[in-house]
Coordinates of C-alpha atoms in Angstrom, one line a residue:
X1 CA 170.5 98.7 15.2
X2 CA 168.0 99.1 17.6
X3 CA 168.1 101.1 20.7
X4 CA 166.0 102.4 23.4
X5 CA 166.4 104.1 27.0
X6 CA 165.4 101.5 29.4
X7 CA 165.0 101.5 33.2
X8 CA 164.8 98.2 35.7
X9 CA 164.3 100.0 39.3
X10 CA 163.0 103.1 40.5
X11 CA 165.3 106.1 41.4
X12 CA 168.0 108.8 40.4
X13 CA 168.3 110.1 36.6
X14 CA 171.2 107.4 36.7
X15 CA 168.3 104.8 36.4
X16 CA 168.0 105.7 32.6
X17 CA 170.2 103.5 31.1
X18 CA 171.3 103.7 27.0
X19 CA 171.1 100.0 25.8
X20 CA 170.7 98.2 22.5
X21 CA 167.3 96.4 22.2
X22 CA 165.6 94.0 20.1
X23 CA 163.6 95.8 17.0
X24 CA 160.1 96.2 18.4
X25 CA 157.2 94.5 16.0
X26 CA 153.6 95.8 16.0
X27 CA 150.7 93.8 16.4
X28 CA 147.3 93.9 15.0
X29 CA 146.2 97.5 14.6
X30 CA 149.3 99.0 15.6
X31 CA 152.6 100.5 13.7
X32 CA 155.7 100.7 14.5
X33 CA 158.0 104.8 14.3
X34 CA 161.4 105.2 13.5
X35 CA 161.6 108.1 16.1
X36 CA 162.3 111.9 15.7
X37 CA 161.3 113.2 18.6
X38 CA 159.8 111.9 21.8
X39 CA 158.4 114.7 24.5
X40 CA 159.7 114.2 27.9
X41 CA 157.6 115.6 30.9
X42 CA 157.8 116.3 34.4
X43 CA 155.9 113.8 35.5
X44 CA 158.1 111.2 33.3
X45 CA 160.9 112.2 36.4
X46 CA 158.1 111.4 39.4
X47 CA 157.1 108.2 38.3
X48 CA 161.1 107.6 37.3
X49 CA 161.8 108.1 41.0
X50 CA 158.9 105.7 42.2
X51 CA 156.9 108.5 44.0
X52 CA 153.0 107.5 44.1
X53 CA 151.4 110.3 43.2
X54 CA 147.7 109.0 42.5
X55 CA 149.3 107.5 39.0
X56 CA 150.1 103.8 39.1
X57 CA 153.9 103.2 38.8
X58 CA 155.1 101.4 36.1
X59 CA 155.6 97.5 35.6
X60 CA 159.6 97.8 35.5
X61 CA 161.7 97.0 33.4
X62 CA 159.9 99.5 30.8
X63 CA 161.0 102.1 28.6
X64 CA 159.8 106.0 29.1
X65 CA 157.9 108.4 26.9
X66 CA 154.0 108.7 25.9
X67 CA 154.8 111.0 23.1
X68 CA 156.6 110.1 20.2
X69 CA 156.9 111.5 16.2
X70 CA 158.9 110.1 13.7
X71 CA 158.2 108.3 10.3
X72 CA 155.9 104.7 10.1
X73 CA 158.3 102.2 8.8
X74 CA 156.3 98.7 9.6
X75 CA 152.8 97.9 10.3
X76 CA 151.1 95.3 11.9
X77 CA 147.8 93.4 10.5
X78 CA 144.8 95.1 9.9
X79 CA 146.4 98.4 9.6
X80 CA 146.1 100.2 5.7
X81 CA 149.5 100.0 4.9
X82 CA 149.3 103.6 3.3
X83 CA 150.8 104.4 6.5
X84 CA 154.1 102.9 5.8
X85 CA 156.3 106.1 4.8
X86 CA 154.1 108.8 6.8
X87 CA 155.2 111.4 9.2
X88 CA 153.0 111.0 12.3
X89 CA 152.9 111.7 15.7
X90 CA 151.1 109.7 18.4
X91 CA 150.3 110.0 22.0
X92 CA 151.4 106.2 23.4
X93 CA 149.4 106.5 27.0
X94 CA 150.6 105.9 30.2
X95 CA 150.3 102.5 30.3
X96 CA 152.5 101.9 27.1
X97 CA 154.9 104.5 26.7
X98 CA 158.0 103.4 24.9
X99 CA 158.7 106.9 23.4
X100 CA 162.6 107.1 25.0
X101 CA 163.9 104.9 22.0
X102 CA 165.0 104.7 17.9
X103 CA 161.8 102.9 17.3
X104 CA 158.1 103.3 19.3
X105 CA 155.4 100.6 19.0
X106 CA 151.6 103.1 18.1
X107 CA 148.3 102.1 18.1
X108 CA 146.8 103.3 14.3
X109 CA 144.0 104.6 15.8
X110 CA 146.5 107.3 17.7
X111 CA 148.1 108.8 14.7
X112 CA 148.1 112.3 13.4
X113 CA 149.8 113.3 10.3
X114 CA 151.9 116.2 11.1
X115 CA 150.9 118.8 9.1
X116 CA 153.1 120.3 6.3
X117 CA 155.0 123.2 8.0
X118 CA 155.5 121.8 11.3
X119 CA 158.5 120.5 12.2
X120 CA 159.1 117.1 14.9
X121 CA 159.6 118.6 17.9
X122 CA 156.9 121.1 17.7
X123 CA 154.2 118.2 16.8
X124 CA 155.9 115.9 19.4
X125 CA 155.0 119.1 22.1
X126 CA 151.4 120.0 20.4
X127 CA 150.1 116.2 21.3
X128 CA 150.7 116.1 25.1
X129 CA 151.7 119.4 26.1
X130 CA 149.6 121.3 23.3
X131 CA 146.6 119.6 24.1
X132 CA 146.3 120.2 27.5
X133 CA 146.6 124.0 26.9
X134 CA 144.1 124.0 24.1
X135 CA 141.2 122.5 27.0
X136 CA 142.8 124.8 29.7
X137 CA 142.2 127.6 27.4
X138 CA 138.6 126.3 26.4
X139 CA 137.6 126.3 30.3
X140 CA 139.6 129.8 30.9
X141 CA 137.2 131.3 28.1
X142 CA 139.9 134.3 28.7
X143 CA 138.8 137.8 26.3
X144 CA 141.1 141.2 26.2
X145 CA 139.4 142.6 29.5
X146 CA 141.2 139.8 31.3
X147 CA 144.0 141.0 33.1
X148 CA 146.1 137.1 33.4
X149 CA 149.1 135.5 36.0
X150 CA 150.7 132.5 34.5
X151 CA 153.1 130.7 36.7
X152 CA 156.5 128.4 35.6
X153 CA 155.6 130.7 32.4
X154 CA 158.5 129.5 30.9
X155 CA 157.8 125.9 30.7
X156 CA 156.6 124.3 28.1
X157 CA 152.5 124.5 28.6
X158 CA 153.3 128.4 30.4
X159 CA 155.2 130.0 27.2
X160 CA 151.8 128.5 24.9
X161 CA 149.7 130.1 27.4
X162 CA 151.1 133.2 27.8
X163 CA 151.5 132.9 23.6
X164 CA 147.4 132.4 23.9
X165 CA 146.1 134.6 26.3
X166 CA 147.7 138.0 24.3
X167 CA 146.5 137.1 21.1
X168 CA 143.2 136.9 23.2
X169 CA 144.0 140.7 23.8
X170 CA 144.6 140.0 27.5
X171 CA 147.4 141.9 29.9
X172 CA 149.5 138.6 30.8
X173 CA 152.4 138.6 33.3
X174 CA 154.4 136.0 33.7
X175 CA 156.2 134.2 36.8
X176 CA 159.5 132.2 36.4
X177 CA 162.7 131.2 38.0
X178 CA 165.7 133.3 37.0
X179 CA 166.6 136.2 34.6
X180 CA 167.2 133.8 31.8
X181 CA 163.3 132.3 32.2
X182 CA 162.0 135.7 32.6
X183 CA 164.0 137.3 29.9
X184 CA 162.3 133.9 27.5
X185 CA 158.9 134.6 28.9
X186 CA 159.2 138.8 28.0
X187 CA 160.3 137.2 24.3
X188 CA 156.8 135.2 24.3
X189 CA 155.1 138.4 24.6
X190 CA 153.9 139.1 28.2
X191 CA 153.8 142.6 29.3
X192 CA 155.2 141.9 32.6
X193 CA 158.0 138.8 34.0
X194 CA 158.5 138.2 37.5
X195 CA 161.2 136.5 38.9
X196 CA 159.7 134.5 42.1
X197 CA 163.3 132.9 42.9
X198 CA 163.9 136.2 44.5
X199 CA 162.7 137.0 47.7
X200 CA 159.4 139.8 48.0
X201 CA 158.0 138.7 44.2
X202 CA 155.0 139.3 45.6
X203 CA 155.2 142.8 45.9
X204 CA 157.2 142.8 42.3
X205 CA 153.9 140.8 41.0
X206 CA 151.9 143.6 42.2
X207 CA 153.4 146.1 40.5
X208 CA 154.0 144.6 37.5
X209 CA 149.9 144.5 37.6
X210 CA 150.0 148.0 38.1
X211 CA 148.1 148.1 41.0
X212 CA 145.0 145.8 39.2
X213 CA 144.1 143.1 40.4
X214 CA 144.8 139.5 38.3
X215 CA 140.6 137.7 36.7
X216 CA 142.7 135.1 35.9
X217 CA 145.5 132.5 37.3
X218 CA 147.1 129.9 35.3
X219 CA 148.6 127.8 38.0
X220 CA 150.8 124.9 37.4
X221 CA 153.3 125.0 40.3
X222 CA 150.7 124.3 43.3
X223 CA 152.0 125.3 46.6
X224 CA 153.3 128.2 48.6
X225 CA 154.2 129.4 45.4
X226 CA 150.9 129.3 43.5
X227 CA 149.4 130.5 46.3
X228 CA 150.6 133.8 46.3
X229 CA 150.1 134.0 42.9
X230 CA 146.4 133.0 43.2
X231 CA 146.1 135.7 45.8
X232 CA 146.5 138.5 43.6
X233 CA 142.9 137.8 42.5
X234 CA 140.4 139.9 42.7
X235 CA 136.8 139.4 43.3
X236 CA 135.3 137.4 41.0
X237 CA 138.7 135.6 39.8
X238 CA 139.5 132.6 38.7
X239 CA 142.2 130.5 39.7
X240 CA 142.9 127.3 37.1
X241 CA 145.1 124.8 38.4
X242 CA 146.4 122.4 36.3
X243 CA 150.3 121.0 38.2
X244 CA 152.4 121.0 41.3
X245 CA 155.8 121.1 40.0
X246 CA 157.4 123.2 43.1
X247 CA 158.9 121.2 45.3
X248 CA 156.4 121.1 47.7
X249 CA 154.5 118.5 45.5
X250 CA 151.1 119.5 45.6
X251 CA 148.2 121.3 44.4
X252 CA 147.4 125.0 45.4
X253 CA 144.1 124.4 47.3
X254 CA 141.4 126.6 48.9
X255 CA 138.8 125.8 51.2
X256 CA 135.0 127.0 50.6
X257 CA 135.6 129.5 53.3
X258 CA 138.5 131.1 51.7
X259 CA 137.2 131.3 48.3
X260 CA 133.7 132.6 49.6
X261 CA 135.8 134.9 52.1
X262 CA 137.9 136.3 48.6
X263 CA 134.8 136.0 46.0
X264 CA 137.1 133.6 43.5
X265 CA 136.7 130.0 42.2
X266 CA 139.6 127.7 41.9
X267 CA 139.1 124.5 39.6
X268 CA 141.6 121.3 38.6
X269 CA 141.1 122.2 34.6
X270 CA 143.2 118.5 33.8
X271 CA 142.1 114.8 34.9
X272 CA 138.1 114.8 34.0
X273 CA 137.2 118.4 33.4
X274 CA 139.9 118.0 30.7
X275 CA 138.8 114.7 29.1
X276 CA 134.9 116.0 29.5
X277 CA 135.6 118.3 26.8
X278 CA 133.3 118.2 23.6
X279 CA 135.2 115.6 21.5
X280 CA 137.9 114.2 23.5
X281 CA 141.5 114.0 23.6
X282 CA 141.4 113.4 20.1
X283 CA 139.8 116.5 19.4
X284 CA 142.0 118.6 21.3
X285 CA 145.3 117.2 20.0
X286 CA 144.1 117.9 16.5
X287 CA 143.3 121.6 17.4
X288 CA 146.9 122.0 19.1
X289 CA 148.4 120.8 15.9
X290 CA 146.0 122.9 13.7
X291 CA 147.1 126.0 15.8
X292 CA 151.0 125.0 15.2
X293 CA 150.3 125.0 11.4
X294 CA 148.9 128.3 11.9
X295 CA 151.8 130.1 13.9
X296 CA 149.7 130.4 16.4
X297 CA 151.6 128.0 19.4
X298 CA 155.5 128.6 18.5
X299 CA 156.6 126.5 21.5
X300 CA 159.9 127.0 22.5
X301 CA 162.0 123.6 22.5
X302 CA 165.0 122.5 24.4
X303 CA 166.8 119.2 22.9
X304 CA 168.8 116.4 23.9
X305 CA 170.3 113.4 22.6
X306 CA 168.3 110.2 23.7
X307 CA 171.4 108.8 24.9
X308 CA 171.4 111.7 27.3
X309 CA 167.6 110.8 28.8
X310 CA 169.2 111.1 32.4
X311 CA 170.5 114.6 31.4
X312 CA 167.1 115.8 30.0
X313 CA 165.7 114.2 33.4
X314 CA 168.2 116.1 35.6
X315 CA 167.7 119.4 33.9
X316 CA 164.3 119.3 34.2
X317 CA 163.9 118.5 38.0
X318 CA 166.6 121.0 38.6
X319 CA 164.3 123.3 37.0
X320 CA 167.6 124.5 34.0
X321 CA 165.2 123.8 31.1
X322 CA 163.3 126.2 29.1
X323 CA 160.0 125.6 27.2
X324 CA 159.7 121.9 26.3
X325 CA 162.0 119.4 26.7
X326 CA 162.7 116.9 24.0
X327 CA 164.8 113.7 22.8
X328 CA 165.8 113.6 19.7
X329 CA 167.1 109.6 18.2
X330 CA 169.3 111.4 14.7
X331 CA 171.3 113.6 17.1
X332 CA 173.4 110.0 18.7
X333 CA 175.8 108.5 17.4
X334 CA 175.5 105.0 17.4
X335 CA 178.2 102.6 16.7

């Protein structure tokens, strides 16, 4: 039996619908995963909804989910069927997708073995998730003089960078929504959490700097809210933004007055700066993974069933999910 998580028109989490599917067949130079684990993303509840964000929408109907592990059970021609029987995980792109389901079509030239040590989920999150932090990290060049803000700290990019930037010997506080999130982000290792659901967390940030002034903000929440965090720069800051996932749905932005007026640069470090990196994606989803073998990214991981893709999809937009969120195919039952 063959299932998948399917959606035929933009909208609520409801959209997600649990159906049995025919068994997907790979064509030339692709393989086909029985699925472990399949990463879920914010943006996978934007484009859900039908909001243009920049991103073409998806040709519905269509199945969800660029990021998919699991175990190669068929290949297609041209492939070297030493594949069949290995534990991979691939990033499917945008267009494709197809992760939300028991079985995922790949191309070959996508795979990565998962290396010996590192379990499903934790590969499924190095080879979106991972690999964006590993060129964020490359542009932040961050060293232990670098006193660092990370914002939705406990999500699952803001616990690997918080992870990151105090084994790089920097003073790291993090922000987050709730005393559960900031209790998950202390456990990550930052020397300061700051709950910005609460009114005056600015004046909480500052003294959790102890009067110092941030070199470096990790911004993925855009907004109001990354804007006061990128305020607590100093001169000669940086601020690196890299999401908008308050609800204000944008980038935090400066003009060339203000940064000139504060003595700070603010850059996008995703889109082109990110692919422009020495050696691609490629390269940097092999690093994340080669860091995972290492101990050195421990993401935190929050699963659901696939059956339960709208659940995952409401959790996450309702901002209840810590770390990386994740569907797992073996926890169903299926008739």
């Amino acid at each position: 039996m063959y299932y998948a998580v399917r959606q035929h028109v933009f909208g609520s989490p409801q959209t997600l619908v649990y159906e049995e599917v025919d068994p997907p067949s790979p064509g030339p130079g692709e393989v086909r995963l029985a699925v472990t684990a399949a990463g879920v993303h914010l943006m996978d509840t934007v484009l859900r909804a039908g909001r243009e964000t920049g991103m073409a929408l998806p040709r519905l109907p269509m199945t969800p989910g660029r990021e998919a592990a699991g175990l190669v059970d068929a290949v297609g021609a041209g492939v070297d069927a030493s594949w069949l029987g290995a534990r991979v995980v691939a990033y499917l792109g945008h267009e494709r997708s197809g992760g939300y389901a028991t079985h995922a079509v790949a191309f070959a030239d996508a795979l990565h073995r998962v290396p010996d040590g590192v379990d499903d989920a934790t590969a499924v999150t190095m080879i979106g998730t991972g690999r964006t932090v590993v060129g964020v990290l490359e542009q932040a060049a961050l060293s232990a003089g670098d006193v660092v803000v990370v914002t939705a700290a406990a999500g699952g990019m803001g616990t690997l960078l918080v992870q990151a930037a105090r084994q790089a010997g920097a003073r790291v506080v993090g922000l987050a929504g709730g005393r559960l999130k900031t209790g998950a982000v202390l456990e990550q290792g930052a020397d300061g959490a700051v709950d910005y659901a609460l009114a005056g967390w600015e004046r909480r940030l500052g003294a959790a700097l102890r009067g110092e002034p941030a070199t470096v903000v990790f911004d993925g929440v855009g907004g109001s809210l990354g804007r006061g965090a990128a305020e607590s720069l100093g001169p000669g800051g940086k601020h690196l933004y890299y999401g908008w996932a308050s609800d204000e749905g944008h980038f935090t932005t400066f003009t060339e007055a203000e940064l000139e007026k504060y003595g700070i640069t603010s850059h996008m470090v995703v889109g082109p700066s990110l692919f422009a990196l020495p050696g691609g994606v490629r390269r940097l989803e092999e690093t994340a993974l080669a860091r995972a073998a290492e101990g050195l990214f421990r993401p935190l991981v929050q699963s659901f069933p696939l059956s339960r893709a709208a659940k995952a999809h409401l959790a996450l937009e309702s901002r209840a999910t810590v770390g990386k969120v994740v569907l797992r195919p073996e926890t169903d039952s299926r008739p």
